[in-house]
Structure formats: C-alpha cells, structure tokens
Amino acid sequence: QVQLVESGGGLVRPGGSLRLSCVASGSISMIPTMAWYRQAPEKQRELVATMNSVGSTKYADSVKGRFTISRDNAKNTVYLQMNSMKPEDTAAYYCNANIRATWTGVTTNYWGQGTQVTVSS
C-alpha cells in the first residue's frame, strides 16, 4: 500500500523559512510527478509547486522566487523550501504524487494527510 507522509510544518515569523518533506512508501515502481498544494481556511486547495522525474518545475505566481521544490528520487522524497514567508502563506500544505505501482504498472494519484504552516508574528 502506498503512503505519502509529510513533515516540517509549524509556526514561523514573517520573513522566516521552513522546509517541508514528503516521503512516499510502498510498492513503488516510478513517481512521474510530485507536487505540493495548500489550502487556507475557507479557500479552495491550490497548486503551489510541481516537479516531474526529470526535474522540470512549475510554481504558483504567488510563490515564485520564494519557494523551491526539489526531489530525491532515490529516497522517493519531495521537499518544499519556503523562504521570505508571508502571513498569506498560512495554510495546510499537502503532498501529492502520481505513483506507478510495482506489480500492476498502474499509475494512481495519492495525497498526504497534510501539515499545517502558520506565518505569524
């Protein structure tokens, strides 16, 4: 069974930094795409950043130049380095991945349980 587990959330002051991690575990053959989404209270979930297996990235305009997504394919892990953080970055952050199963070859989309990030003085 495939699982995504996030870590690294917490409270940070405006202008500060946090690094989120997400590890995929289970019978995994390949992970074509890994991404981070976020959802603030009473708002829709939005894409923050995505990265494919060869390193191509895409960012939301609101985080460009401040957030960096990276992957360690050997560890099935994706990271989100968040710098120059703002109060409007406050949200639950979710890891998302398209994962190809080892035995079936079927690619399925998975979500992590989320980790809370709060930016406040």
mmCIF file of N, CA and C in Angstrom:
data_model
loop_
_atom_site.group_PDB
_atom_site.id
_atom_site.type_symbol
_atom_site.label_atom_id
_atom_site.label_comp_id
_atom_site.label_asym_id
_atom_site.label_seq_id
_atom_site.Cartn_x
_atom_site.Cartn_y
_atom_site.Cartn_z
ATOM 1 N N GLN A 1 0.841 -1.188 0.000
ATOM 2 C CA GLN A 1 0.000 0.000 0.000
ATOM 3 C C GLN A 1 0.878 1.241 0.000
ATOM 4 N N VAL A 2 0.558 2.170 -0.867
ATOM 5 C CA VAL A 2 1.357 3.383 -0.997
ATOM 6 C C VAL A 2 0.873 4.437 -0.015
ATOM 7 N N GLN A 3 1.826 5.125 0.607
ATOM 8 C CA GLN A 3 1.506 6.220 1.517
ATOM 9 C C GLN A 3 2.419 7.405 1.248
ATOM 10 N N LEU A 4 1.870 8.598 1.488
ATOM 11 C CA LEU A 4 2.651 9.827 1.463
ATOM 12 C C LEU A 4 2.588 10.413 2.868
ATOM 13 N N VAL A 5 3.750 10.719 3.429
ATOM 14 C CA VAL A 5 3.802 11.271 4.783
ATOM 15 C C VAL A 5 4.598 12.562 4.770
ATOM 16 N N GLU A 6 3.920 13.654 5.164
ATOM 17 C CA GLU A 6 4.571 14.960 5.190
ATOM 18 C C GLU A 6 5.132 15.254 6.582
ATOM 19 N N SER A 7 6.106 16.139 6.632
ATOM 20 C CA SER A 7 6.652 16.628 7.889
ATOM 21 C C SER A 7 7.259 18.006 7.653
ATOM 22 N N GLY A 8 7.498 18.734 8.758
ATOM 23 C CA GLY A 8 8.199 20.002 8.656
ATOM 24 C C GLY A 8 7.354 21.240 8.849
ATOM 25 N N GLY A 9 6.052 21.084 9.014
ATOM 26 C CA GLY A 9 5.218 22.257 9.229
ATOM 27 C C GLY A 9 5.434 22.859 10.605
ATOM 28 N N GLY A 10 4.814 24.032 10.828
ATOM 29 C CA GLY A 10 4.950 24.670 12.125
ATOM 30 C C GLY A 10 4.649 26.149 12.046
ATOM 31 N N LEU A 11 5.062 26.852 13.098
ATOM 32 C CA LEU A 11 4.858 28.302 13.205
ATOM 33 C C LEU A 11 6.146 29.023 12.857
ATOM 34 N N VAL A 12 6.052 30.029 12.016
ATOM 35 C CA VAL A 12 7.215 30.808 11.616
ATOM 36 C C VAL A 12 6.824 32.276 11.544
ATOM 37 N N ARG A 13 7.776 33.147 11.814
ATOM 38 C CA ARG A 13 7.515 34.577 11.739
ATOM 39 C C ARG A 13 7.586 35.060 10.296
ATOM 40 N N PRO A 14 6.911 36.144 9.972
ATOM 41 C CA PRO A 14 7.027 36.708 8.615
ATOM 42 C C PRO A 14 8.487 36.965 8.265
ATOM 43 N N GLY A 15 8.856 36.594 7.041
ATOM 44 C CA GLY A 15 10.236 36.715 6.613
ATOM 45 C C GLY A 15 11.077 35.491 6.896
ATOM 46 N N GLY A 16 10.543 34.562 7.666
ATOM 47 C CA GLY A 16 11.270 33.359 8.039
ATOM 48 C C GLY A 16 11.183 32.264 6.995
ATOM 49 N N SER A 17 11.748 31.099 7.349
ATOM 50 C CA SER A 17 11.825 29.970 6.412
ATOM 51 C C SER A 17 11.361 28.683 7.082
ATOM 52 N N LEU A 18 10.842 27.788 6.253
ATOM 53 C CA LEU A 18 10.504 26.429 6.664
ATOM 54 C C LEU A 18 10.813 25.497 5.507
ATOM 55 N N ARG A 19 11.073 24.240 5.838
ATOM 56 C CA ARG A 19 11.292 23.222 4.816
ATOM 57 C C ARG A 19 10.346 22.061 5.085
ATOM 58 N N LEU A 20 9.510 21.769 4.110
ATOM 59 C CA LEU A 20 8.608 20.628 4.204
ATOM 60 C C LEU A 20 9.216 19.430 3.481
ATOM 61 N N SER A 21 8.919 18.246 4.005
ATOM 62 C CA SER A 21 9.354 17.000 3.372
ATOM 63 C C SER A 21 8.155 16.084 3.198
ATOM 64 N N CYS A 22 8.209 15.261 2.166
ATOM 65 C CA CYS A 22 7.164 14.272 1.926
ATOM 66 C C CYS A 22 7.821 13.006 1.396
ATOM 67 N N VAL A 23 7.603 11.905 2.106
ATOM 68 C CA VAL A 23 8.189 10.631 1.720
ATOM 69 C C VAL A 23 7.093 9.693 1.226
ATOM 70 N N ALA A 24 7.318 9.107 0.062
ATOM 71 C CA ALA A 24 6.406 8.096 -0.473
ATOM 72 C C ALA A 24 6.952 6.715 -0.138
ATOM 73 N N SER A 25 6.071 5.844 0.356
ATOM 74 C CA SER A 25 6.495 4.490 0.702
ATOM 75 C C SER A 25 5.507 3.477 0.141
ATOM 76 N N GLY A 26 5.992 2.232 -0.015
ATOM 77 C CA GLY A 26 5.140 1.179 -0.555
ATOM 78 C C GLY A 26 5.789 0.538 -1.767
ATOM 79 N N SER A 27 4.991 -0.197 -2.511
ATOM 80 C CA SER A 27 5.481 -0.889 -3.706
ATOM 81 C C SER A 27 5.465 0.069 -4.887
ATOM 82 N N ILE A 28 6.547 0.823 -5.009
ATOM 83 C CA ILE A 28 6.615 1.916 -5.978
ATOM 84 C C ILE A 28 7.597 1.581 -7.089
ATOM 85 N N SER A 29 7.114 1.685 -8.317
ATOM 86 C CA SER A 29 7.971 1.490 -9.474
ATOM 87 C C SER A 29 8.553 2.804 -9.951
ATOM 88 N N MET A 30 7.701 3.822 -9.982
ATOM 89 C CA MET A 30 8.129 5.115 -10.520
ATOM 90 C C MET A 30 7.178 6.193 -10.015
ATOM 91 N N ILE A 31 7.709 7.401 -9.855
ATOM 92 C CA ILE A 31 6.874 8.529 -9.460
ATOM 93 C C ILE A 31 7.037 9.624 -10.511
ATOM 94 N N PRO A 32 6.169 9.656 -11.511
ATOM 95 C CA PRO A 32 6.326 10.643 -12.588
ATOM 96 C C PRO A 32 6.263 12.090 -12.102
ATOM 97 N N THR A 33 5.365 12.366 -11.177
ATOM 98 C CA THR A 33 5.180 13.748 -10.737
ATOM 99 C C THR A 33 4.962 13.796 -9.231
ATOM 100 N N MET A 34 5.606 14.781 -8.579
ATOM 101 C CA MET A 34 5.360 15.070 -7.167
ATOM 102 C C MET A 34 5.065 16.558 -7.044
ATOM 103 N N ALA A 35 4.170 16.894 -6.140
ATOM 104 C CA ALA A 35 3.739 18.290 -6.049
ATOM 105 C C ALA A 35 3.341 18.648 -4.627
ATOM 106 N N TRP A 36 3.251 19.950 -4.398
ATOM 107 C CA TRP A 36 2.742 20.496 -3.151
ATOM 108 C C TRP A 36 1.521 21.367 -3.462
ATOM 109 N N TYR A 37 0.481 21.172 -2.679
ATOM 110 C CA TYR A 37 -0.707 22.005 -2.720
ATOM 111 C C TYR A 37 -0.887 22.628 -1.335
ATOM 112 N N ARG A 38 -1.734 23.639 -1.272
ATOM 113 C CA ARG A 38 -2.083 24.204 0.030
ATOM 114 C C ARG A 38 -3.541 24.642 0.038
ATOM 115 N N GLN A 39 -4.083 24.669 1.242
ATOM 116 C CA GLN A 39 -5.471 25.086 1.395
ATOM 117 C C GLN A 39 -5.606 25.914 2.659
ATOM 118 N N ALA A 40 -5.952 27.179 2.479
ATOM 119 C CA ALA A 40 -6.209 28.071 3.598
ATOM 120 C C ALA A 40 -7.674 27.938 4.013
ATOM 121 N N PRO A 41 -8.008 28.346 5.243
ATOM 122 C CA PRO A 41 -9.394 28.244 5.698
ATOM 123 C C PRO A 41 -10.357 28.950 4.757
ATOM 124 N N GLU A 42 -11.420 28.270 4.414
ATOM 125 C CA GLU A 42 -12.487 28.807 3.569
ATOM 126 C C GLU A 42 -12.018 29.147 2.157
ATOM 127 N N LYS A 43 -10.922 28.552 1.732
ATOM 128 C CA LYS A 43 -10.439 28.745 0.360
ATOM 129 C C LYS A 43 -10.253 27.398 -0.311
ATOM 130 N N GLN A 44 -10.215 27.422 -1.634
ATOM 131 C CA GLN A 44 -10.003 26.185 -2.382
ATOM 132 C C GLN A 44 -8.538 25.764 -2.317
ATOM 133 N N ARG A 45 -8.326 24.473 -2.431
ATOM 134 C CA ARG A 45 -6.962 23.953 -2.490
ATOM 135 C C ARG A 45 -6.309 24.444 -3.773
ATOM 136 N N GLU A 46 -5.054 24.897 -3.662
ATOM 137 C CA GLU A 46 -4.354 25.435 -4.822
ATOM 138 C C GLU A 46 -2.982 24.785 -4.985
ATOM 139 N N LEU A 47 -2.546 24.700 -6.226
ATOM 140 C CA LEU A 47 -1.226 24.162 -6.522
ATOM 141 C C LEU A 47 -0.159 25.175 -6.123
ATOM 142 N N VAL A 48 0.843 24.715 -5.400
ATOM 143 C CA VAL A 48 1.971 25.566 -5.012
ATOM 144 C C VAL A 48 3.151 25.335 -5.953
ATOM 145 N N ALA A 49 3.524 24.073 -6.121
ATOM 146 C CA ALA A 49 4.672 23.753 -6.975
ATOM 147 C C ALA A 49 4.611 22.289 -7.369
ATOM 148 N N THR A 50 5.162 21.982 -8.538
ATOM 149 C CA THR A 50 5.204 20.609 -9.011
ATOM 150 C C THR A 50 6.537 20.347 -9.684
ATOM 151 N N MET A 51 6.941 19.084 -9.666
ATOM 152 C CA MET A 51 8.219 18.701 -10.261
ATOM 153 C C MET A 51 8.100 17.298 -10.828
ATOM 154 N N ASN A 52 8.554 17.107 -12.069
ATOM 155 C CA ASN A 52 8.495 15.760 -12.632
ATOM 156 C C ASN A 52 9.805 15.021 -12.386
ATOM 157 N N SER A 53 9.899 13.814 -12.895
ATOM 158 C CA SER A 53 11.031 12.949 -12.572
ATOM 159 C C SER A 53 12.340 13.385 -13.205
ATOM 160 N N VAL A 54 12.254 14.281 -14.209
ATOM 161 C CA VAL A 54 13.492 14.756 -14.839
ATOM 162 C C VAL A 54 13.842 16.171 -14.401
ATOM 163 N N GLY A 55 13.087 16.709 -13.442
ATOM 164 C CA GLY A 55 13.456 17.976 -12.847
ATOM 165 C C GLY A 55 12.737 19.210 -13.338
ATOM 166 N N SER A 56 11.787 19.067 -14.228
ATOM 167 C CA SER A 56 11.024 20.235 -14.675
ATOM 168 C C SER A 56 10.078 20.681 -13.568
ATOM 169 N N THR A 57 10.013 21.999 -13.367
ATOM 170 C CA THR A 57 9.218 22.540 -12.266
ATOM 171 C C THR A 57 8.201 23.564 -12.755
ATOM 172 N N LYS A 58 7.189 23.756 -11.907
ATOM 173 C CA LYS A 58 6.177 24.775 -12.156
ATOM 174 C C LYS A 58 5.771 25.324 -10.799
ATOM 175 N N TYR A 59 5.596 26.653 -10.724
ATOM 176 C CA TYR A 59 5.244 27.302 -9.461
ATOM 177 C C TYR A 59 4.014 28.200 -9.624
ATOM 178 N N ALA A 60 3.279 28.341 -8.535
ATOM 179 C CA ALA A 60 2.233 29.352 -8.498
ATOM 180 C C ALA A 60 2.906 30.723 -8.512
ATOM 181 N N ASP A 61 2.255 31.696 -9.143
ATOM 182 C CA ASP A 61 2.841 33.032 -9.226
ATOM 183 C C ASP A 61 3.113 33.609 -7.835
ATOM 184 N N SER A 62 2.272 33.278 -6.890
ATOM 185 C CA SER A 62 2.381 33.858 -5.545
ATOM 186 C C SER A 62 3.618 33.388 -4.786
ATOM 187 N N VAL A 63 4.254 32.308 -5.239
ATOM 188 C CA VAL A 63 5.419 31.790 -4.505
ATOM 189 C C VAL A 63 6.711 31.836 -5.321
ATOM 190 N N LYS A 64 6.629 32.239 -6.572
ATOM 191 C CA LYS A 64 7.821 32.288 -7.416
ATOM 192 C C LYS A 64 8.892 33.181 -6.798
ATOM 193 N N GLY A 65 10.119 32.677 -6.781
ATOM 194 C CA GLY A 65 11.222 33.432 -6.213
ATOM 195 C C GLY A 65 11.383 33.268 -4.715
ATOM 196 N N ARG A 66 10.382 32.664 -4.061
ATOM 197 C CA ARG A 66 10.454 32.461 -2.608
ATOM 198 C C ARG A 66 10.484 30.976 -2.226
ATOM 199 N N PHE A 67 9.762 30.154 -2.957
ATOM 200 C CA PHE A 67 9.684 28.722 -2.668
ATOM 201 C C PHE A 67 10.462 27.940 -3.711
ATOM 202 N N THR A 68 11.047 26.823 -3.277
ATOM 203 C CA THR A 68 11.777 25.950 -4.179
ATOM 204 C C THR A 68 11.381 24.503 -3.919
ATOM 205 N N ILE A 69 10.944 23.812 -4.973
ATOM 206 C CA ILE A 69 10.625 22.395 -4.865
ATOM 207 C C ILE A 69 11.820 21.589 -5.355
ATOM 208 N N SER A 70 12.090 20.475 -4.677
ATOM 209 C CA SER A 70 13.180 19.601 -5.098
ATOM 210 C C SER A 70 12.803 18.160 -4.781
ATOM 211 N N ARG A 71 13.510 17.221 -5.403
ATOM 212 C CA ARG A 71 13.228 15.808 -5.207
ATOM 213 C C ARG A 71 14.508 15.028 -5.003
ATOM 214 N N ASP A 72 14.393 13.965 -4.236
ATOM 215 C CA ASP A 72 15.439 12.956 -4.136
ATOM 216 C C ASP A 72 14.794 11.665 -4.614
ATOM 217 N N ASN A 73 15.000 11.336 -5.881
ATOM 218 C CA ASN A 73 14.315 10.185 -6.470
ATOM 219 C C ASN A 73 14.726 8.867 -5.812
ATOM 220 N N ALA A 74 15.951 8.796 -5.347
ATOM 221 C CA ALA A 74 16.422 7.571 -4.700
ATOM 222 C C ALA A 74 15.689 7.315 -3.385
ATOM 223 N N LYS A 75 15.226 8.395 -2.757
ATOM 224 C CA LYS A 75 14.515 8.279 -1.469
ATOM 225 C C LYS A 75 13.011 8.475 -1.620
ATOM 226 N N ASN A 76 12.532 8.616 -2.854
ATOM 227 C CA ASN A 76 11.097 8.861 -3.097
ATOM 228 C C ASN A 76 10.587 10.018 -2.247
ATOM 229 N N THR A 77 11.355 11.077 -2.204
ATOM 230 C CA THR A 77 11.059 12.206 -1.331
ATOM 231 C C THR A 77 11.016 13.503 -2.129
ATOM 232 N N VAL A 78 10.060 14.348 -1.755
ATOM 233 C CA VAL A 78 9.974 15.688 -2.329
ATOM 234 C C VAL A 78 10.045 16.695 -1.186
ATOM 235 N N TYR A 79 10.691 17.816 -1.469
ATOM 236 C CA TYR A 79 10.867 18.868 -0.480
ATOM 237 C C TYR A 79 10.254 20.176 -0.982
ATOM 238 N N LEU A 80 9.912 21.043 -0.054
ATOM 239 C CA LEU A 80 9.492 22.393 -0.387
ATOM 240 C C LEU A 80 10.204 23.346 0.560
ATOM 241 N N GLN A 81 11.171 24.067 0.023
ATOM 242 C CA GLN A 81 11.873 25.073 0.800
ATOM 243 C C GLN A 81 11.128 26.382 0.659
ATOM 244 N N MET A 82 10.694 26.926 1.780
ATOM 245 C CA MET A 82 9.894 28.150 1.773
ATOM 246 C C MET A 82 10.669 29.250 2.473
ATOM 247 N N ASN A 83 10.994 30.298 1.728
ATOM 248 C CA ASN A 83 11.743 31.442 2.268
ATOM 249 C C ASN A 83 10.901 32.705 2.161
ATOM 250 N N SER A 84 11.318 33.732 2.879
ATOM 251 C CA SER A 84 10.626 35.032 2.849
ATOM 252 C C SER A 84 9.125 34.853 3.009
ATOM 253 N N MET A 85 8.769 34.100 4.005
ATOM 254 C CA MET A 85 7.368 33.719 4.157
ATOM 255 C C MET A 85 6.499 34.889 4.602
ATOM 256 N N LYS A 86 5.228 34.821 4.170
ATOM 257 C CA LYS A 86 4.262 35.879 4.426
ATOM 258 C C LYS A 86 3.049 35.305 5.168
ATOM 259 N N PRO A 87 2.318 36.137 5.873
ATOM 260 C CA PRO A 87 1.108 35.643 6.550
ATOM 261 C C PRO A 87 0.151 34.941 5.593
ATOM 262 N N GLU A 88 0.098 35.391 4.356
ATOM 263 C CA GLU A 88 -0.810 34.759 3.387
ATOM 264 C C GLU A 88 -0.347 33.371 2.947
ATOM 265 N N ASP A 89 0.827 32.938 3.378
ATOM 266 C CA ASP A 89 1.271 31.570 3.118
ATOM 267 C C ASP A 89 0.674 30.592 4.136
ATOM 268 N N THR A 90 0.008 31.124 5.143
ATOM 269 C CA THR A 90 -0.605 30.272 6.159
ATOM 270 C C THR A 90 -1.654 29.358 5.532
ATOM 271 N N ALA A 91 -1.482 28.051 5.724
ATOM 272 C CA ALA A 91 -2.389 27.069 5.139
ATOM 273 C C ALA A 91 -1.976 25.675 5.584
ATOM 274 N N ALA A 92 -2.844 24.716 5.293
ATOM 275 C CA ALA A 92 -2.449 23.313 5.382
ATOM 276 C C ALA A 92 -1.800 22.946 4.058
ATOM 277 N N TYR A 93 -0.621 22.365 4.122
ATOM 278 C CA TYR A 93 0.131 22.007 2.923
ATOM 279 C C TYR A 93 0.043 20.496 2.711
ATOM 280 N N TYR A 94 -0.275 20.121 1.472
ATOM 281 C CA TYR A 94 -0.483 18.721 1.135
ATOM 282 C C TYR A 94 0.484 18.274 0.051
ATOM 283 N N CYS A 95 1.048 17.115 0.255
ATOM 284 C CA CYS A 95 1.865 16.471 -0.755
ATOM 285 C C CYS A 95 0.964 15.667 -1.696
ATOM 286 N N ASN A 96 1.294 15.691 -2.981
ATOM 287 C CA ASN A 96 0.517 14.955 -3.988
ATOM 288 C C ASN A 96 1.483 14.283 -4.943
ATOM 289 N N ALA A 97 1.170 13.067 -5.350
ATOM 290 C CA ALA A 97 2.063 12.369 -6.268
ATOM 291 C C ALA A 97 1.307 11.403 -7.157
ATOM 292 N N ASN A 98 1.749 11.303 -8.398
ATOM 293 C CA ASN A 98 1.295 10.249 -9.298
ATOM 294 C C ASN A 98 2.306 9.121 -9.186
ATOM 295 N N ILE A 99 1.848 7.957 -8.742
ATOM 296 C CA ILE A 99 2.757 6.861 -8.428
ATOM 297 C C ILE A 99 2.377 5.622 -9.214
ATOM 298 N N ARG A 100 3.376 5.043 -9.863
ATOM 299 C CA ARG A 100 3.176 3.802 -10.614
ATOM 300 C C ARG A 100 3.521 2.625 -9.707
ATOM 301 N N ALA A 101 2.562 1.719 -9.544
ATOM 302 C CA ALA A 101 2.756 0.573 -8.660
ATOM 303 C C ALA A 101 3.667 -0.461 -9.306
ATOM 304 N N THR A 102 4.450 -1.111 -8.455
ATOM 305 C CA THR A 102 5.433 -2.083 -8.927
ATOM 306 C C THR A 102 4.781 -3.253 -9.654
ATOM 307 N N TRP A 103 3.768 -3.867 -9.052
ATOM 308 C CA TRP A 103 3.246 -5.135 -9.559
ATOM 309 C C TRP A 103 2.209 -4.975 -10.646
ATOM 310 N N THR A 104 1.456 -3.896 -10.619
ATOM 311 C CA THR A 104 0.376 -3.733 -11.586
ATOM 312 C C THR A 104 0.750 -2.821 -12.737
ATOM 313 N N GLY A 105 1.716 -1.918 -12.506
ATOM 314 C CA GLY A 105 2.058 -0.938 -13.524
ATOM 315 C C GLY A 105 1.039 0.166 -13.655
ATOM 316 N N VAL A 106 0.054 0.188 -12.763
ATOM 317 C CA VAL A 106 -0.989 1.202 -12.803
ATOM 318 C C VAL A 106 -0.514 2.452 -12.066
ATOM 319 N N THR A 107 -0.761 3.617 -12.655
ATOM 320 C CA THR A 107 -0.417 4.898 -12.027
ATOM 321 C C THR A 107 -1.646 5.474 -11.338
ATOM 322 N N THR A 108 -1.487 5.808 -10.067
ATOM 323 C CA THR A 108 -2.574 6.321 -9.248
ATOM 324 C C THR A 108 -2.139 7.623 -8.580
ATOM 325 N N ASN A 109 -3.092 8.528 -8.378
ATOM 326 C CA ASN A 109 -2.812 9.776 -7.700
ATOM 327 C C ASN A 109 -3.052 9.631 -6.191
ATOM 328 N N TYR A 110 -2.085 10.077 -5.391
ATOM 329 C CA TYR A 110 -2.168 9.963 -3.942
ATOM 330 C C TYR A 110 -1.997 11.328 -3.277
ATOM 331 N N TRP A 111 -2.610 11.454 -2.079
ATOM 332 C CA TRP A 111 -2.475 12.650 -1.256
ATOM 333 C C TRP A 111 -1.903 12.271 0.113
ATOM 334 N N GLY A 112 -1.108 13.178 0.660
ATOM 335 C CA GLY A 112 -0.691 13.033 2.041
ATOM 336 C C GLY A 112 -1.763 13.571 2.968
ATOM 337 N N GLN A 113 -1.502 13.465 4.272
ATOM 338 C CA GLN A 113 -2.500 13.867 5.255
ATOM 339 C C GLN A 113 -2.472 15.365 5.534
ATOM 340 N N GLY A 114 -1.431 16.046 5.099
ATOM 341 C CA GLY A 114 -1.331 17.488 5.289
ATOM 342 C C GLY A 114 -0.506 17.869 6.504
ATOM 343 N N THR A 115 0.133 19.025 6.414
ATOM 344 C CA THR A 115 0.882 19.571 7.540
ATOM 345 C C THR A 115 0.598 21.073 7.608
ATOM 346 N N GLN A 116 0.338 21.559 8.810
ATOM 347 C CA GLN A 116 -0.069 22.955 8.982
ATOM 348 C C GLN A 116 1.141 23.874 9.008
ATOM 349 N N VAL A 117 1.040 24.958 8.264
ATOM 350 C CA VAL A 117 2.045 26.013 8.263
ATOM 351 C C VAL A 117 1.354 27.311 8.653
ATOM 352 N N THR A 118 1.881 27.966 9.684
ATOM 353 C CA THR A 118 1.317 29.224 10.148
ATOM 354 C C THR A 118 2.405 30.284 10.167
ATOM 355 N N VAL A 119 2.135 31.402 9.486
ATOM 356 C CA VAL A 119 3.090 32.509 9.440
ATOM 357 C C VAL A 119 2.477 33.670 10.217
ATOM 358 N N SER A 120 3.082 33.967 11.354
ATOM 359 C CA SER A 120 2.514 34.988 12.229
ATOM 360 C C SER A 120 3.591 35.530 13.152
ATOM 361 N N SER A 121 3.457 36.805 13.487
ATOM 362 C CA SER A 121 4.382 37.415 14.448
ATOM 363 C C SER A 121 3.840 37.284 15.872
#
